[in-house]
Amino acid sequence: MLKSILKKSTALLLAVICTLSFTTSCSKSDKTESTGKPQVQIEMENGDKMVLELYPEYAPETVNNFVSLAESGFYDGLTFHRIVKGFMIQGGDPKGDGTGGSEKNIKGEFSGNGFEQNTLSHTRGVISMARSQDPNSASSQFFIVHADSAFLDGQYAAFGKLISGEDVLDKIADTPVEANPFSGEVSVPTEPVKIKTVKVLSK
């Protein structure tokens, strides 16, 4: 009888251990593991969302600038004003025509400007800073690469990458566009592609 009780107790104990192990493994798999890197979410006016992971190890000042602008609400209500399918989508201009920015310009953190630590390539989903001919003219405008564009490497400050929402990137890239009256580039959306908010998820 004692053996029978011991067997039952052992079986019960094993069942409890297995249940606890299963519960623990389930709870871990249900959570998105943090990489310790900053993450931001771009939510569009229609509810579509893109989440980007930012890489301060490549472009620290660029990341800090983008996070600061997002936290201040700077990007809320702005648009993707320049869209070239198979290349990139560009936004972050308060004027909405490619000529505006914030009150601050930052150093161009890319190798062509003497910043060798930025080796992040402009592959699909990478976010990078737009600028004028002046290498230190980046401000608030950014672009997300729609298709690999290695020719931009070393000339623009790439600083993060999409970790979810590539379907949203494709959807925005499919927006009907017309010619820019000044440059002739066919990249101006025929209808506003509006950002509802850019939210910092983690820093």
Coordinates of C-alpha atoms in Angstrom, one line a residue:
M1 CA 0.0 0.0 0.0
L2 CA 2.9 2.3 0.9
K3 CA 4.4 1.7 -2.6
S4 CA 1.1 2.5 -4.2
I5 CA 0.8 5.8 -2.3
L6 CA 4.4 6.7 -3.2
K7 CA 3.8 5.9 -6.9
K8 CA 0.7 8.1 -6.9
S9 CA 2.5 11.0 -5.1
T10 CA 5.4 10.7 -7.6
A11 CA 3.0 10.8 -10.5
L12 CA 1.2 13.8 -9.1
L13 CA 4.4 15.6 -8.5
L14 CA 5.6 15.0 -12.0
A15 CA 2.3 16.2 -13.4
V16 CA 2.6 19.4 -11.4
I17 CA 6.2 20.0 -12.6
C18 CA 5.2 19.3 -16.2
T19 CA 2.3 21.7 -15.9
L20 CA 4.5 24.4 -14.4
S21 CA 7.1 23.9 -17.1
F22 CA 4.4 24.2 -19.8
T23 CA 2.9 27.3 -18.3
T24 CA 6.3 29.0 -18.0
S25 CA 7.3 28.1 -21.6
C26 CA 3.9 29.4 -22.8
S27 CA 4.3 32.7 -21.0
K28 CA 7.7 33.2 -22.5
S29 CA 6.6 32.5 -26.0
D30 CA 3.6 34.9 -25.8
K31 CA 5.9 37.9 -25.1
T32 CA 8.0 39.7 -27.6
E33 CA 11.5 39.5 -26.3
S34 CA 13.1 42.9 -25.9
T35 CA 16.4 43.4 -27.7
G36 CA 17.3 46.4 -25.5
K37 CA 17.1 48.7 -28.5
P38 CA 14.7 51.6 -28.9
Q39 CA 11.5 50.8 -30.8
V40 CA 9.0 53.2 -32.4
Q41 CA 5.6 52.7 -33.9
I42 CA 4.3 54.7 -36.9
E43 CA 0.5 54.6 -36.9
M44 CA -1.2 55.8 -40.0
E45 CA -4.5 57.7 -40.1
N46 CA -6.2 54.6 -41.3
G47 CA -5.0 52.5 -38.4
D48 CA -2.1 50.7 -40.2
K49 CA 1.0 50.3 -38.1
M50 CA 4.7 49.9 -38.7
V51 CA 7.2 49.2 -35.9
L52 CA 10.9 50.0 -36.2
E53 CA 13.9 49.0 -34.2
L54 CA 16.5 51.8 -33.9
Y55 CA 20.2 51.3 -33.8
P56 CA 22.1 53.9 -31.8
E57 CA 25.3 51.9 -32.2
Y58 CA 25.3 53.0 -35.8
A59 CA 23.9 56.5 -35.5
P60 CA 23.5 57.7 -31.9
E61 CA 22.7 61.4 -32.5
T62 CA 20.3 60.5 -35.4
V63 CA 18.4 58.0 -33.1
N64 CA 18.3 60.5 -30.3
N65 CA 17.0 63.2 -32.6
F66 CA 14.2 61.0 -34.1
V67 CA 13.1 59.7 -30.6
S68 CA 13.0 63.3 -29.3
L69 CA 10.9 64.5 -32.2
A70 CA 8.5 61.5 -31.8
E71 CA 8.1 62.1 -28.1
S72 CA 7.3 65.8 -28.6
G73 CA 4.5 64.9 -31.1
F74 CA 6.4 66.5 -34.0
Y75 CA 5.5 63.8 -36.5
D76 CA 1.8 63.5 -35.5
G77 CA -0.4 64.6 -38.4
L78 CA 2.4 64.9 -41.0
T79 CA 2.5 62.9 -44.2
F80 CA 4.6 60.7 -46.5
H81 CA 4.9 63.4 -49.1
R82 CA 7.3 61.6 -51.5
I83 CA 6.6 58.0 -52.6
V84 CA 8.7 56.1 -55.2
K85 CA 7.6 52.4 -55.4
G86 CA 10.6 50.1 -55.6
F87 CA 12.8 52.8 -53.9
M88 CA 11.5 54.5 -50.7
I89 CA 8.7 56.4 -49.0
Q90 CA 9.7 59.8 -47.4
G91 CA 8.0 61.8 -44.7
G92 CA 8.5 64.0 -41.6
D93 CA 8.2 67.4 -43.3
P94 CA 6.0 69.9 -41.6
K95 CA 5.5 71.8 -44.9
G96 CA 4.6 68.6 -46.7
D97 CA 6.5 69.4 -49.9
G98 CA 10.1 68.3 -49.0
T99 CA 11.4 71.7 -48.1
G100 CA 10.7 71.8 -44.3
G101 CA 12.2 70.4 -41.2
S102 CA 12.5 70.9 -37.4
E103 CA 14.4 73.8 -35.8
K104 CA 17.5 71.7 -35.5
N105 CA 19.9 70.1 -38.0
I106 CA 22.1 67.2 -37.0
K107 CA 25.5 65.9 -38.0
G108 CA 25.4 63.4 -41.0
E109 CA 26.3 60.1 -39.4
F110 CA 27.5 58.3 -42.5
S111 CA 30.9 57.3 -43.8
G112 CA 30.9 59.8 -46.6
N113 CA 30.8 62.5 -43.9
G114 CA 33.7 60.9 -41.9
F115 CA 31.5 58.9 -39.6
E116 CA 32.9 55.4 -40.2
Q117 CA 30.9 53.5 -37.5
N118 CA 27.7 53.6 -39.5
T119 CA 27.9 50.4 -41.6
L120 CA 24.1 49.8 -41.8
S121 CA 23.2 49.1 -45.4
H122 CA 20.0 50.5 -47.0
T123 CA 18.2 47.2 -47.4
R124 CA 14.4 46.9 -47.6
G125 CA 12.7 48.2 -44.5
V126 CA 15.7 50.4 -43.3
I127 CA 14.9 53.9 -42.0
S128 CA 17.3 56.6 -42.9
M129 CA 17.5 60.4 -42.8
A130 CA 16.8 62.6 -45.8
R131 CA 19.0 65.7 -46.3
S132 CA 20.0 68.3 -48.8
Q133 CA 23.4 68.6 -50.5
D134 CA 24.9 69.7 -47.2
P135 CA 25.9 66.5 -45.4
N136 CA 24.9 68.0 -42.0
S137 CA 21.5 69.2 -43.1
A138 CA 19.4 66.3 -41.8
S139 CA 16.6 67.5 -39.5
S140 CA 13.2 65.7 -39.3
Q141 CA 12.7 64.2 -42.7
F142 CA 13.2 60.5 -43.0
F143 CA 12.6 57.7 -45.5
I144 CA 12.0 54.0 -45.3
V145 CA 13.6 51.9 -48.0
H146 CA 11.1 49.9 -50.1
A147 CA 13.6 47.9 -52.0
D148 CA 17.3 47.3 -51.4
S149 CA 19.2 50.5 -52.3
A150 CA 22.9 49.9 -51.6
F151 CA 23.9 53.0 -53.7
L152 CA 22.7 55.1 -50.7
D153 CA 25.2 53.5 -48.3
G154 CA 27.8 55.8 -46.9
Q155 CA 25.8 58.9 -48.1
Y156 CA 22.8 58.9 -45.8
A157 CA 22.4 58.1 -42.1
A158 CA 20.6 54.8 -41.8
F159 CA 19.5 54.3 -38.2
G160 CA 17.0 51.5 -37.9
K161 CA 14.8 48.9 -39.6
L162 CA 11.2 47.7 -39.7
I163 CA 10.5 44.7 -37.4
S164 CA 6.8 44.6 -38.3
G165 CA 4.5 46.2 -40.9
E166 CA 6.3 45.4 -44.2
D167 CA 2.8 45.0 -45.6
V168 CA 2.0 48.6 -44.6
L169 CA 5.2 49.7 -46.3
D170 CA 4.1 47.9 -49.5
K171 CA 0.6 49.4 -49.2
I172 CA 2.0 53.0 -48.9
A173 CA 4.4 52.3 -51.8
D174 CA 1.4 51.4 -54.0
T175 CA -0.2 54.8 -53.4
P176 CA -1.1 56.5 -56.8
V177 CA 1.4 59.4 -57.5
E178 CA 1.8 62.2 -59.9
A179 CA 4.7 64.3 -61.1
N180 CA 6.4 66.8 -58.8
P181 CA 5.9 70.2 -60.6
F182 CA 9.4 71.3 -59.6
S183 CA 11.6 68.2 -60.1
G184 CA 9.4 66.2 -62.5
E185 CA 9.8 63.1 -60.4
V186 CA 6.7 61.0 -60.3
S187 CA 6.4 60.8 -56.5
V188 CA 3.7 63.1 -55.2
P189 CA 0.7 61.2 -53.7
T190 CA -2.6 62.2 -55.4
E191 CA -4.2 61.9 -51.9
P192 CA -2.5 62.7 -48.5
V193 CA -0.9 59.7 -46.9
K194 CA -1.2 60.9 -43.3
I195 CA 0.7 59.8 -40.2
K196 CA -1.6 59.7 -37.2
T197 CA 1.2 59.4 -34.6
V198 CA 4.7 58.2 -34.1
K199 CA 5.0 56.6 -30.6
V200 CA 8.1 55.6 -28.8
L201 CA 7.5 52.0 -27.5
S202 CA 10.9 51.6 -25.7
K203 CA 14.1 53.5 -25.3

